[in-house]
Every structure is written in structure tokens, then in C-alpha cells.
Amino acid sequence: MKKLLMIILLALLSFPVLAQDDLFIIFELMHVDNEQEGDYAQTEQFWKKIHAQRAADGSIVGWDLWSLLPGGEDQGYQYATATLFDSAEKMFAPVDYMKYAKAAYPDMSDEDLNKRLWSAGKTRDLAVRTYLHELASTTGGEEMKVGTVAYMDYMKAPMDGFDAYETAEKTLFQPMHQKMVDNGSKSYWGLLRIMIPFGSDTYASHMTVNMFKNVKQALSANAFDPDLSEDQIKKINEAMQTRDMKFVYMATLIEMVR
């Protein structure tokens, strides 16, 4: 028990100091049955205008809707939404959705708005919700827009190994990704830590996200320089031992609010 408490304490202490310009994300995975596809699309169109009102008053930075592959009903989830914030306080703050719904749909009655707000659950199963903090990212790169393709990698690092894994990503892999952004073969790379849920029984502890302007660029990308030295290859192999890659989704951006 003492050892377990020490591991938890070390993991908690390794959380970075939160800066004002940090990026925080509520990431939600949706399970949508085949017969729900049409209704779910209408639901997200309804909510898109509400999120636009939230972005307009600065309570969120933006909102994205992604379609996921593999996407089969027995392969996890078919869609994901990402709500972006510029502070942890905003991310965890309660939201008066009715206020934003009235602003988005001023001609609808309160009764009709309530029905639409509460009907979302009938069109999809909001299966997983995680709260993330971006720890590192590339700079520059092509602006994200509808049609952007991303690889979303779920990583699991041991609770007493967060620092080793994050250091490897930042010092070894981030420069490689930045080089790809600089030469135009990638739009973005980011490392995110899952803040909640937290603990040894969680499925993953981190996510890495690689974005490309289209499918062709995503499929042709090569993360590693073919001219790496033996020492660099050794360091990469050692870094890969700091985490377990649990699952990778290929995602396409189909709606966004900024």
C-alpha cells in the first residue's frame, strides 16, 4: 500500500504547472449504430450552432467533430467530439446550455429547445469522456480545416513512468515531428496527458495526435528519418519501451467551430 501511495504521489506531482495559454480538451467518443447515422448527423448540426455561441463569448476556443476508422460497430467508436478550452477552469466549469441554445435559436420555444437538448442521447451513446491537457506541440504547419486527417494514438505509461515517457516524446520525437511540419509533410503533432480519468486501471494515460491535410499525405508520411544513426535508433527503441501503444484511430474532421 505504501508503494502504491508513493507511485500515485509521484504521478500527481509530475503534472505540469498550468499556464494561461495552455490548451485543454474535453474529448468524447461516440458509439453510433448504423440506423442512428442520419439522426446523429442532425443532432450534431443542432449542437454546432450552440458551440458557436460558446466560442463567440470566449467560454470555449472551439469544437470539432471527427469521424473515426475503423468505425465498425464491434470495433469501438464511430465519432469523436473535441471541445477546446484555454484554461482548466473553463473546462471544468458548469455550462448553461439553455442560455446558449436560446442565443443560437431565438425563434424556438423553451419547450422545443428542451426537447432538442435532451434528445441527443437517442441518436448516440456518449461512451467515453476524457479531460486532456496538451503538454507539447509543433509550431507552424497548415491550418486545420474540414477534411484534415489525424492519427489519434492512445498511449499507456506506468504511473511512476510519466516523466520518462513525456521526456522521451518532447526531447526525441517532437523535433522529428517539427522537422516534418517544417518540410510540409505534416500539419501538426501534439502530446496530451489525460487528466481525468486517472489511475492504474485506466485504459490510457496519454494521447499523441498527428494531423495531415488529407488522406494521401497521411498514408505517405514517414515519422523517422531514413538516415538515423545507430545511436539515434537505439534511443528510439528505448523510448518506445516507456509506453504501450494501446490503439490508433484514423480520424477525419467533418465539422468545426472556431
Short mmCIF file of N, CA, C and O in Angstrom, two decimals, residues 111-173:
data_model
loop_
_atom_site.label_atom_id
_atom_site.label_comp_id
_atom_site.label_asym_id
_atom_site.label_seq_id
_atom_site.Cartn_x
_atom_site.Cartn_y
_atom_site.Cartn_z
N GLU A 111 -39.79 25.02 -24.66
CA GLU A 111 -40.19 23.62 -24.67
C GLU A 111 -39.50 22.85 -25.80
O GLU A 111 -38.97 21.75 -25.60
N ASP A 112 -39.49 23.45 -27.00
CA ASP A 112 -38.85 22.79 -28.13
C ASP A 112 -37.33 22.68 -27.94
O ASP A 112 -36.71 21.67 -28.30
N LEU A 113 -36.74 23.72 -27.37
CA LEU A 113 -35.31 23.68 -27.11
C LEU A 113 -34.96 22.58 -26.12
O LEU A 113 -33.98 21.84 -26.30
N ASN A 114 -35.75 22.45 -25.07
CA ASN A 114 -35.52 21.40 -24.09
C ASN A 114 -35.60 20.02 -24.72
O ASN A 114 -34.79 19.14 -24.43
N LYS A 115 -36.57 19.84 -25.60
CA LYS A 115 -36.71 18.56 -26.27
C LYS A 115 -35.48 18.25 -27.11
O LYS A 115 -34.98 17.12 -27.12
N ARG A 116 -35.01 19.24 -27.85
CA ARG A 116 -33.84 19.02 -28.70
C ARG A 116 -32.58 18.77 -27.87
O ARG A 116 -31.76 17.93 -28.22
N LEU A 117 -32.45 19.52 -26.79
CA LEU A 117 -31.27 19.34 -25.94
C LEU A 117 -31.22 17.95 -25.32
O LEU A 117 -30.15 17.35 -25.20
N TRP A 118 -32.37 17.45 -24.93
CA TRP A 118 -32.40 16.15 -24.25
C TRP A 118 -32.55 14.97 -25.20
O TRP A 118 -32.46 13.82 -24.77
N SER A 119 -32.77 15.25 -26.48
CA SER A 119 -32.97 14.15 -27.43
C SER A 119 -31.66 13.60 -27.98
O SER A 119 -31.65 12.59 -28.68
N ALA A 120 -30.55 14.28 -27.67
CA ALA A 120 -29.26 13.85 -28.22
C ALA A 120 -28.93 12.41 -27.84
O ALA A 120 -28.36 11.66 -28.63
N GLY A 121 -29.30 12.02 -26.63
CA GLY A 121 -28.97 10.67 -26.16
C GLY A 121 -29.62 9.57 -26.97
O GLY A 121 -29.16 8.42 -26.95
N LYS A 122 -30.68 9.90 -27.70
CA LYS A 122 -31.36 8.88 -28.50
C LYS A 122 -30.65 8.62 -29.83
O LYS A 122 -30.94 7.62 -30.49
N THR A 123 -29.75 9.51 -30.21
CA THR A 123 -29.09 9.38 -31.50
C THR A 123 -27.69 8.80 -31.40
O THR A 123 -27.08 8.48 -32.42
N ARG A 124 -27.15 8.71 -30.18
CA ARG A 124 -25.81 8.14 -30.00
C ARG A 124 -25.61 7.76 -28.55
O ARG A 124 -26.35 8.20 -27.66
N ASP A 125 -24.62 6.94 -28.31
CA ASP A 125 -24.20 6.59 -26.96
C ASP A 125 -22.89 7.31 -26.68
O ASP A 125 -21.86 7.01 -27.30
N LEU A 126 -22.94 8.32 -25.79
CA LEU A 126 -21.71 9.00 -25.40
C LEU A 126 -20.97 8.05 -24.46
O LEU A 126 -21.23 8.00 -23.27
N ALA A 127 -20.05 7.29 -25.04
CA ALA A 127 -19.48 6.15 -24.33
C ALA A 127 -18.29 6.50 -23.44
O ALA A 127 -18.12 5.91 -22.37
N VAL A 128 -17.46 7.44 -23.88
CA VAL A 128 -16.25 7.78 -23.13
C VAL A 128 -16.05 9.27 -23.15
O VAL A 128 -16.15 9.91 -24.21
N ARG A 129 -15.75 9.84 -21.99
CA ARG A 129 -15.40 11.26 -21.90
C ARG A 129 -14.09 11.38 -21.14
O ARG A 129 -13.95 10.86 -20.03
N THR A 130 -13.11 12.06 -21.73
CA THR A 130 -11.83 12.28 -21.07
C THR A 130 -11.49 13.76 -21.09
O THR A 130 -11.90 14.50 -21.99
N TYR A 131 -10.72 14.18 -20.10
CA TYR A 131 -10.27 15.57 -19.97
C TYR A 131 -8.76 15.58 -20.17
O TYR A 131 -8.02 14.90 -19.44
N LEU A 132 -8.31 16.34 -21.16
CA LEU A 132 -6.91 16.29 -21.56
C LEU A 132 -6.24 17.65 -21.45
O LEU A 132 -6.89 18.69 -21.56
N HIS A 133 -4.93 17.60 -21.30
CA HIS A 133 -4.09 18.80 -21.28
C HIS A 133 -2.96 18.61 -22.28
O HIS A 133 -2.24 17.61 -22.23
N GLU A 134 -2.82 19.55 -23.19
CA GLU A 134 -1.73 19.48 -24.17
C GLU A 134 -0.41 19.86 -23.49
O GLU A 134 -0.26 20.96 -22.96
N LEU A 135 0.56 18.95 -23.56
CA LEU A 135 1.85 19.17 -22.92
C LEU A 135 2.89 19.73 -23.88
O LEU A 135 3.80 20.46 -23.48
N ALA A 136 2.79 19.36 -25.15
CA ALA A 136 3.77 19.81 -26.14
C ALA A 136 3.14 19.71 -27.51
O ALA A 136 2.24 18.90 -27.75
N SER A 137 3.62 20.55 -28.43
CA SER A 137 3.10 20.50 -29.80
C SER A 137 4.09 21.16 -30.74
O SER A 137 4.96 21.94 -30.32
N THR A 138 3.95 20.86 -32.01
CA THR A 138 4.74 21.52 -33.03
C THR A 138 4.18 22.92 -33.28
O THR A 138 3.06 23.24 -32.87
N THR A 139 4.95 23.74 -33.97
CA THR A 139 4.50 25.09 -34.33
C THR A 139 4.49 25.23 -35.84
O THR A 139 5.16 24.49 -36.56
N GLY A 140 3.70 26.20 -36.31
CA GLY A 140 3.57 26.38 -37.75
C GLY A 140 2.65 25.31 -38.33
O GLY A 140 1.78 24.78 -37.65
N GLY A 141 2.86 24.97 -39.56
CA GLY A 141 2.06 23.93 -40.18
C GLY A 141 0.80 24.48 -40.81
O GLY A 141 0.36 25.60 -40.52
N GLU A 142 0.18 23.66 -41.65
CA GLU A 142 -1.02 24.07 -42.36
C GLU A 142 -2.20 24.19 -41.40
O GLU A 142 -2.36 23.38 -40.48
N GLU A 143 -3.02 25.20 -41.59
CA GLU A 143 -4.17 25.43 -40.73
C GLU A 143 -5.16 24.28 -40.84
O GLU A 143 -5.46 23.80 -41.93
N MET A 144 -5.68 23.84 -39.69
CA MET A 144 -6.64 22.75 -39.68
C MET A 144 -7.95 23.20 -40.30
O MET A 144 -8.42 24.30 -40.04
N LYS A 145 -8.55 22.36 -41.14
CA LYS A 145 -9.83 22.65 -41.76
C LYS A 145 -10.57 21.35 -42.01
O LYS A 145 -9.99 20.25 -41.87
N VAL A 146 -11.85 21.45 -42.36
CA VAL A 146 -12.63 20.26 -42.66
C VAL A 146 -11.92 19.45 -43.74
O VAL A 146 -11.45 19.99 -44.74
N GLY A 147 -11.80 18.14 -43.51
CA GLY A 147 -11.05 17.26 -44.40
C GLY A 147 -9.69 16.88 -43.84
O GLY A 147 -9.06 15.94 -44.34
N THR A 148 -9.24 17.58 -42.80
CA THR A 148 -7.99 17.22 -42.14
C THR A 148 -8.07 15.78 -41.64
O THR A 148 -9.10 15.35 -41.11
N VAL A 149 -6.98 15.04 -41.80
CA VAL A 149 -6.91 13.65 -41.36
C VAL A 149 -5.92 13.56 -40.20
O VAL A 149 -4.86 14.20 -40.24
N ALA A 150 -6.28 12.79 -39.17
CA ALA A 150 -5.42 12.69 -37.99
C ALA A 150 -5.29 11.24 -37.54
O ALA A 150 -6.25 10.46 -37.64
N TYR A 151 -4.12 10.90 -37.08
CA TYR A 151 -3.92 9.66 -36.34
C TYR A 151 -3.98 10.02 -34.86
O TYR A 151 -3.21 10.87 -34.39
N MET A 152 -4.89 9.39 -34.13
CA MET A 152 -5.04 9.60 -32.70
C MET A 152 -4.57 8.35 -31.98
O MET A 152 -5.21 7.30 -32.05
N ASP A 153 -3.42 8.46 -31.30
CA ASP A 153 -2.77 7.31 -30.69
C ASP A 153 -2.99 7.32 -29.17
O ASP A 153 -2.59 8.27 -28.50
N TYR A 154 -3.61 6.26 -28.67
CA TYR A 154 -3.78 6.12 -27.23
C TYR A 154 -2.57 5.41 -26.65
O TYR A 154 -2.23 4.29 -27.05
N MET A 155 -1.91 6.05 -25.68
CA MET A 155 -0.71 5.53 -25.05
C MET A 155 -0.95 5.25 -23.57
O MET A 155 -1.68 5.99 -22.91
N LYS A 156 -0.31 4.20 -23.05
CA LYS A 156 -0.40 3.90 -21.62
C LYS A 156 1.01 3.86 -21.05
O LYS A 156 1.81 3.00 -21.40
N ALA A 157 1.32 4.83 -20.18
CA ALA A 157 2.59 4.85 -19.46
C ALA A 157 2.32 4.44 -18.02
O ALA A 157 1.25 4.75 -17.48
N PRO A 158 3.26 3.75 -17.36
CA PRO A 158 3.05 3.41 -15.95
C PRO A 158 2.98 4.68 -15.10
O PRO A 158 3.58 5.70 -15.44
N MET A 159 2.24 4.62 -14.01
CA MET A 159 2.02 5.81 -13.21
C MET A 159 3.32 6.40 -12.68
O MET A 159 3.43 7.61 -12.49
N ASP A 160 4.33 5.55 -12.44
CA ASP A 160 5.61 6.07 -11.97
C ASP A 160 6.57 6.33 -13.13
O ASP A 160 7.75 6.58 -12.92
N GLY A 161 6.04 6.28 -14.37
CA GLY A 161 6.90 6.48 -15.53
C GLY A 161 6.46 7.60 -16.44
O GLY A 161 6.92 7.69 -17.58
N PHE A 162 5.54 8.46 -15.94
CA PHE A 162 5.07 9.57 -16.77
C PHE A 162 6.22 10.46 -17.22
O PHE A 162 6.29 10.87 -18.39
N ASP A 163 7.11 10.78 -16.30
CA ASP A 163 8.19 11.73 -16.62
C ASP A 163 9.10 11.16 -17.70
O ASP A 163 9.48 11.87 -18.64
N ALA A 164 9.44 9.86 -17.61
CA ALA A 164 10.32 9.24 -18.60
C ALA A 164 9.66 9.24 -19.98
O ALA A 164 10.31 9.55 -20.99
N TYR A 165 8.37 8.92 -20.02
CA TYR A 165 7.68 8.89 -21.30
C TYR A 165 7.54 10.28 -21.90
O TYR A 165 7.84 10.49 -23.09
N GLU A 166 7.11 11.25 -21.09
CA GLU A 166 6.91 12.60 -21.61
C GLU A 166 8.22 13.24 -22.04
O GLU A 166 8.28 13.96 -23.04
N THR A 167 9.29 12.96 -21.31
CA THR A 167 10.61 13.49 -21.68
C THR A 167 11.04 12.91 -23.02
O THR A 167 11.58 13.63 -23.88
N ALA A 168 10.79 11.62 -23.22
CA ALA A 168 11.16 10.99 -24.49
C ALA A 168 10.39 11.62 -25.65
O ALA A 168 10.95 11.89 -26.72
N GLU A 169 9.10 11.86 -25.45
CA GLU A 169 8.30 12.47 -26.52
C GLU A 169 8.80 13.88 -26.85
O GLU A 169 8.91 14.25 -28.02
N LYS A 170 9.10 14.65 -25.81
CA LYS A 170 9.48 16.04 -26.02
C LYS A 170 10.89 16.19 -26.59
O LYS A 170 11.13 17.04 -27.45
N THR A 171 11.83 15.41 -26.08
CA THR A 171 13.23 15.61 -26.45
C THR A 171 13.64 14.81 -27.68
O THR A 171 14.52 15.24 -28.43
N LEU A 172 12.98 13.66 -27.91
CA LEU A 172 13.38 12.81 -29.02
C LEU A 172 12.43 12.90 -30.20
O LEU A 172 12.85 13.14 -31.35
N PHE A 173 11.14 12.72 -29.95
CA PHE A 173 10.18 12.63 -31.05
C PHE A 173 9.67 14.00 -31.53
O PHE A 173 9.44 14.18 -32.73
#
